[in-house]
PDB file of C-alpha atoms in Angstrom:
ATOM      1  CA  ALA W 201     157.728  -2.922  60.004  1.00  0.00           C
ATOM      2  CA  PRO W 202     156.368  -3.176  63.214  1.00  0.00           C
ATOM      3  CA  GLN W 203     154.318  -6.368  64.109  1.00  0.00           C
ATOM      4  CA  GLU W 204     150.688  -4.713  64.227  1.00  0.00           C
ATOM      5  CA  ASP W 205     151.119  -2.785  61.019  1.00  0.00           C
ATOM      6  CA  TYR W 206     151.871  -6.190  59.335  1.00  0.00           C
ATOM      7  CA  ILE W 207     149.035  -7.917  61.098  1.00  0.00           C
ATOM      8  CA  ARG W 208     146.517  -5.036  60.209  1.00  0.00           C
ATOM      9  CA  ARG W 209     147.702  -4.871  56.762  1.00  0.00           C
ATOM     10  CA  SER W 210     147.816  -8.732  55.967  1.00  0.00           C
ATOM     11  CA  LEU W 211     144.229  -8.724  57.638  1.00  0.00           C
ATOM     12  CA  MET W 212     143.035  -5.987  55.746  1.00  0.00           C
ATOM     13  CA  ARG W 213     144.263  -7.521  52.527  1.00  0.00           C
ATOM     14  CA  THR W 214     142.622 -10.768  53.385  1.00  0.00           C
ATOM     15  CA  LYS W 215     139.343  -9.300  54.025  1.00  0.00           C
ATOM     16  CA  ALA W 216     139.074  -7.297  50.982  1.00  0.00           C
ATOM     17  CA  VAL W 217     139.914 -10.228  48.752  1.00  0.00           C
ATOM     18  CA  ASN W 218     137.345 -12.602  50.725  1.00  0.00           C
ATOM     19  CA  GLN W 219     134.732  -9.780  50.364  1.00  0.00           C
ATOM     20  CA  ALA W 220     135.066  -9.471  46.791  1.00  0.00           C
ATOM     21  CA  SER W 221     134.520 -13.421  46.504  1.00  0.00           C
ATOM     22  CA  GLN W 222     131.845 -13.287  49.053  1.00  0.00           C
ATOM     23  CA  LYS W 223     130.211 -10.687  46.473  1.00  0.00           C
ATOM     24  CA  LYS W 224     130.653 -12.425  43.213  1.00  0.00           C
ATOM     25  CA  THR W 225     129.632 -15.688  44.566  1.00  0.00           C
ATOM     26  CA  GLN W 226     126.255 -13.748  46.236  1.00  0.00           C
ATOM     27  CA  LEU W 227     125.941 -12.240  43.100  1.00  0.00           C
ATOM     28  CA  ASP W 228     125.854 -15.690  40.909  1.00  0.00           C
ATOM     29  CA  LEU W 229     123.633 -17.206  43.722  1.00  0.00           C
ATOM     30  CA  SER W 230     121.241 -14.524  43.366  1.00  0.00           C
ATOM     31  CA  LYS W 231     120.955 -15.184  39.686  1.00  0.00           C
ATOM     32  CA  ALA W 232     120.512 -18.931  39.839  1.00  0.00           C
ATOM     33  CA  LEU W 233     118.160 -18.295  42.133  1.00  0.00           C
ATOM     34  CA  SER W 234     116.205 -15.800  39.786  1.00  0.00           C
ATOM     35  CA  GLN W 235     116.279 -18.361  37.145  1.00  0.00           C
ATOM     36  CA  LEU W 236     114.836 -20.796  39.542  1.00  0.00           C
ATOM     37  CA  GLU W 237     111.973 -18.843  40.074  1.00  0.00           C
ATOM     38  CA  LYS W 238     111.313 -18.012  36.249  1.00  0.00           C
ATOM     39  CA  LEU W 239     111.655 -22.058  35.465  1.00  0.00           C
ATOM     40  CA  GLN W 240     109.306 -22.836  38.166  1.00  0.00           C
ATOM     41  CA  ALA W 241     106.874 -20.364  36.789  1.00  0.00           C
ATOM     42  CA  GLU W 242     107.489 -21.572  33.252  1.00  0.00           C
ATOM     43  CA  ILE W 243     106.383 -25.117  34.911  1.00  0.00           C
ATOM     44  CA  GLY W 244     103.004 -23.751  35.799  1.00  0.00           C
ATOM     45  CA  ARG W 245     102.378 -22.491  32.289  1.00  0.00           C
ATOM     46  CA  SER W 246     103.668 -25.482  30.548  1.00  0.00           C
ATOM     47  CA  LEU W 247     100.977 -27.836  32.770  1.00  0.00           C
ATOM     48  CA  ILE W 248      98.336 -25.380  31.206  1.00  0.00           C
ATOM     49  CA  GLY W 249      99.480 -25.675  27.836  1.00  0.00           C
ATOM     50  CA  GLU W 250     100.709 -21.913  27.559  1.00  0.00           C
ATOM     51  CA  SER W 251     104.411 -22.739  27.281  1.00  0.00           C
ATOM     52  CA  VAL W 252     106.629 -23.549  24.410  1.00  0.00           C
ATOM     53  CA  TYR W 253     108.607 -25.924  26.635  1.00  0.00           C
ATOM     54  CA  THR W 254     107.817 -29.235  27.820  1.00  0.00           C
ATOM     55  CA  ALA W 255     107.442 -30.220  31.551  1.00  0.00           C
ATOM     56  CA  ASP W 256     110.527 -32.445  31.119  1.00  0.00           C
ATOM     57  CA  ASP W 257     112.565 -29.797  29.743  1.00  0.00           C
ATOM     58  CA  LEU W 258     112.036 -27.627  32.388  1.00  0.00           C
ATOM     59  CA  ALA W 259     112.100 -30.043  34.781  1.00  0.00           C
ATOM     60  CA  GLN W 260     115.871 -30.882  33.776  1.00  0.00           C
ATOM     61  CA  SER W 261     116.698 -27.464  33.930  1.00  0.00           C
ATOM     62  CA  ILE W 262     115.352 -26.993  37.211  1.00  0.00           C
ATOM     63  CA  LYS W 263     117.444 -29.526  38.355  1.00  0.00           C
ATOM     64  CA  ARG W 264     120.781 -28.139  36.784  1.00  0.00           C
ATOM     65  CA  ILE W 265     119.890 -24.936  38.427  1.00  0.00           C
ATOM     66  CA  LYS W 266     119.265 -26.136  41.853  1.00  0.00           C
ATOM     67  CA  GLU W 267     122.663 -28.040  41.412  1.00  0.00           C
ATOM     68  CA  LYS W 268     124.262 -24.766  40.682  1.00  0.00           C
ATOM     69  CA  ILE W 269     122.709 -22.969  43.768  1.00  0.00           C
ATOM     70  CA  ALA W 270     123.763 -25.998  45.869  1.00  0.00           C
ATOM     71  CA  GLY W 271     127.576 -25.126  44.333  1.00  0.00           C
ATOM     72  CA  TYR W 272     127.219 -21.670  45.015  1.00  0.00           C
ATOM     73  CA  GLU W 273     126.294 -21.989  48.277  1.00  0.00           C
ATOM     74  CA  ALA W 274     128.585 -24.547  49.428  1.00  0.00           C
ATOM     75  CA  LEU W 275     131.441 -22.179  47.953  1.00  0.00           C
ATOM     76  CA  LEU W 276     129.859 -19.264  49.774  1.00  0.00           C
ATOM     77  CA  SER W 277     130.022 -21.351  52.779  1.00  0.00           C
ATOM     78  CA  SER W 278     133.627 -22.216  52.294  1.00  0.00           C
ATOM     79  CA  ILE W 279     134.491 -18.607  51.751  1.00  0.00           C
ATOM     80  CA  ARG W 280     132.976 -17.672  55.134  1.00  0.00           C
ATOM     81  CA  GLN W 281     134.914 -20.485  56.785  1.00  0.00           C
ATOM     82  CA  ASP W 282     138.057 -19.508  55.042  1.00  0.00           C
ATOM     83  CA  GLU W 283     137.971 -15.905  56.428  1.00  0.00           C
ATOM     84  CA  VAL W 284     137.544 -16.990  59.912  1.00  0.00           C
ATOM     85  CA  ASP W 285     140.378 -19.376  59.871  1.00  0.00           C
ATOM     86  CA  ARG W 286     142.920 -16.891  58.167  1.00  0.00           C
ATOM     87  CA  ILE W 287     141.662 -14.487  60.917  1.00  0.00           C
ATOM     88  CA  LYS W 288     142.588 -16.889  63.226  1.00  0.00           C
ATOM     89  CA  GLN W 289     146.128 -17.543  61.915  1.00  0.00           C
ATOM     90  CA  LEU W 290     146.697 -13.903  61.581  1.00  0.00           C
ATOM     91  CA  GLU W 291     145.864 -13.390  65.385  1.00  0.00           C
ATOM     92  CA  MET W 292     148.170 -16.110  66.453  1.00  0.00           C
ATOM     93  CA  ILE W 293     150.967 -14.342  64.650  1.00  0.00           C
ATOM     94  CA  GLY W 294     151.202 -12.356  67.806  1.00  0.00           C
ATOM     95  CA  PRO W 295     151.935 -14.628  70.407  1.00  0.00           C
ATOM     96  CA  ALA W 296     154.557 -16.081  67.880  1.00  0.00           C
ATOM     97  CA  TYR W 297     156.404 -12.958  67.310  1.00  0.00           C
ATOM     98  CA  ALA W 298     156.398 -12.197  70.965  1.00  0.00           C
ATOM     99  CA  GLN W 299     157.886 -15.990  71.481  1.00  0.00           C
ATOM    100  CA  PHE W 300     160.283 -15.218  68.566  1.00  0.00           C
ATOM    101  CA  GLN W 301     161.630 -11.985  70.486  1.00  0.00           C
ATOM    102  CA  SER W 302     162.156 -13.599  73.409  1.00  0.00           C
ATOM    103  CA  TRP W 303     163.947 -16.533  72.006  1.00  0.00           C
ATOM    104  CA  ALA W 304     166.411 -14.158  70.276  1.00  0.00           C
ATOM    105  CA  GLU W 305     166.895 -12.198  73.430  1.00  0.00           C
ATOM    106  CA  GLU W 306     167.464 -15.387  75.651  1.00  0.00           C
ATOM    107  CA  PHE W 307     170.000 -16.691  72.497  1.00  0.00           C
ATOM    108  CA  ASP W 308     171.778 -13.141  72.518  1.00  0.00           C
ATOM    109  CA  ASN W 309     172.221 -13.034  76.369  1.00  0.00           C
ATOM    110  CA  ALA W 310     173.287 -16.976  76.550  1.00  0.00           C
ATOM    111  CA  SER W 311     176.910 -18.008  76.987  1.00  0.00           C
ATOM    112  CA  LEU W 312     178.805 -19.591  74.278  1.00  0.00           C
ATOM    113  CA  GLU W 313     178.199 -23.100  75.571  1.00  0.00           C
ATOM    114  CA  GLN W 314     174.696 -22.139  75.920  1.00  0.00           C
ATOM    115  CA  ARG W 315     174.470 -21.261  72.346  1.00  0.00           C
ATOM    116  CA  LYS W 316     176.122 -24.142  70.995  1.00  0.00           C
ATOM    117  CA  MET W 317     173.619 -26.307  73.108  1.00  0.00           C
ATOM    118  CA  ILE W 318     170.725 -24.331  71.606  1.00  0.00           C
ATOM    119  CA  THR W 319     171.922 -24.690  68.350  1.00  0.00           C
ATOM    120  CA  CYS W 320     172.557 -28.435  68.544  1.00  0.00           C
ATOM    121  CA  ARG W 321     168.807 -28.850  69.613  1.00  0.00           C
ATOM    122  CA  LEU W 322     167.464 -26.854  66.829  1.00  0.00           C
ATOM    123  CA  PHE W 323     169.647 -28.369  64.109  1.00  0.00           C
ATOM    124  CA  ASN W 324     170.186 -32.027  62.762  1.00  0.00           C
ATOM    125  CA  ARG W 325     172.947 -30.670  60.701  1.00  0.00           C
ATOM    126  CA  ILE W 326     174.681 -27.806  59.471  1.00  0.00           C
ATOM    127  CA  GLU W 327     177.213 -27.505  56.336  1.00  0.00           C
ATOM    128  CA  LEU W 328     179.465 -24.962  55.225  1.00  0.00           C
ATOM    129  CA  GLY W 329     180.199 -24.979  51.247  1.00  0.00           C
ATOM    130  CA  ARG W 330     182.312 -23.167  49.078  1.00  0.00           C
ATOM    131  CA  ASP W 331     181.895 -19.147  49.294  1.00  0.00           C
ATOM    132  CA  TYR W 332     180.298 -19.702  52.727  1.00  0.00           C
ATOM    133  CA  LYS W 333     177.024 -21.183  51.351  1.00  0.00           C
ATOM    134  CA  ILE W 334     175.088 -22.744  54.400  1.00  0.00           C
ATOM    135  CA  ARG W 335     172.843 -25.498  54.177  1.00  0.00           C
ATOM    136  CA  PHE W 336     171.043 -26.486  57.230  1.00  0.00           C
ATOM    137  CA  GLU W 337     168.762 -29.258  58.306  1.00  0.00           C
ATOM    138  CA  VAL W 338     166.322 -28.441  61.080  1.00  0.00           C
ATOM    139  CA  ASN W 339     165.294 -30.644  63.774  1.00  0.00           C
ATOM    140  CA  MET W 340     161.634 -30.385  63.643  1.00  0.00           C
ATOM    141  CA  THR W 341     158.899 -29.735  60.729  1.00  0.00           C
ATOM    142  CA  TYR W 342     157.187 -26.599  60.496  1.00  0.00           C
ATOM    143  CA  LYS W 343     153.834 -27.952  61.740  1.00  0.00           C
ATOM    144  CA  GLN W 344     155.436 -29.612  64.352  1.00  0.00           C
ATOM    145  CA  PHE W 345     157.086 -26.036  65.519  1.00  0.00           C
ATOM    146  CA  CYS W 346     153.589 -24.437  65.068  1.00  0.00           C
ATOM    147  CA  THR W 347     152.199 -27.026  67.282  1.00  0.00           C
ATOM    148  CA  GLU W 348     154.721 -25.950  69.826  1.00  0.00           C
ATOM    149  CA  TRP W 349     154.210 -22.559  69.972  1.00  0.00           C
ATOM    150  CA  THR W 350     150.559 -22.500  70.241  1.00  0.00           C
ATOM    151  CA  GLY W 351     150.526 -24.832  72.927  1.00  0.00           C
ATOM    152  CA  GLU W 352     149.441 -27.980  71.370  1.00  0.00           C
ATOM    153  CA  GLN W 353     151.152 -31.337  72.139  1.00  0.00           C
ATOM    154  CA  ASN W 354     152.510 -33.243  69.210  1.00  0.00           C
ATOM    155  CA  GLU W 355     153.936 -36.806  69.989  1.00  0.00           C
ATOM    156  CA  LYS W 356     156.828 -36.116  67.680  1.00  0.00           C
ATOM    157  CA  SER W 357     157.483 -32.495  68.491  1.00  0.00           C
ATOM    158  CA  ALA W 358     160.794 -31.506  69.637  1.00  0.00           C
ATOM    159  CA  VAL W 359     161.337 -29.639  72.907  1.00  0.00           C
ATOM    160  CA  VAL W 360     163.751 -26.104  72.217  1.00  0.00           C
TER     161      VAL W 360
END
């Protein structure tokens, strides 16, 4: 699939999942806020003697509801931040894809000696087993690779 279609589909899928989570959390939050309002109104009735609940019982219930509300607000904030982070990650795919393409073209156009040199820089070890099963050890971690193509500098990152 072309790069743009993949990014668009991933972005739409991420947004849909995130929006569903946001809606559910927002609904739970609004229910909790509604309960809080009812409990606060009930406290007033309790103080004038019109409620079957004691002020202490209502205070404990209000405390639990406030804790729930704080949890929902934190979750909602986390969901929103997660959406922003995922969108940034997906936007970074374009430059990485272009980088991979240029590397592949460069490797294809390189001489045999240059290919060997590139391969030696990329891999620590390559093993060929029975039935041509290949096992290899890459010369850098995924995190190091990602910091290389995003332009960030990492003291341990390998230069390819």
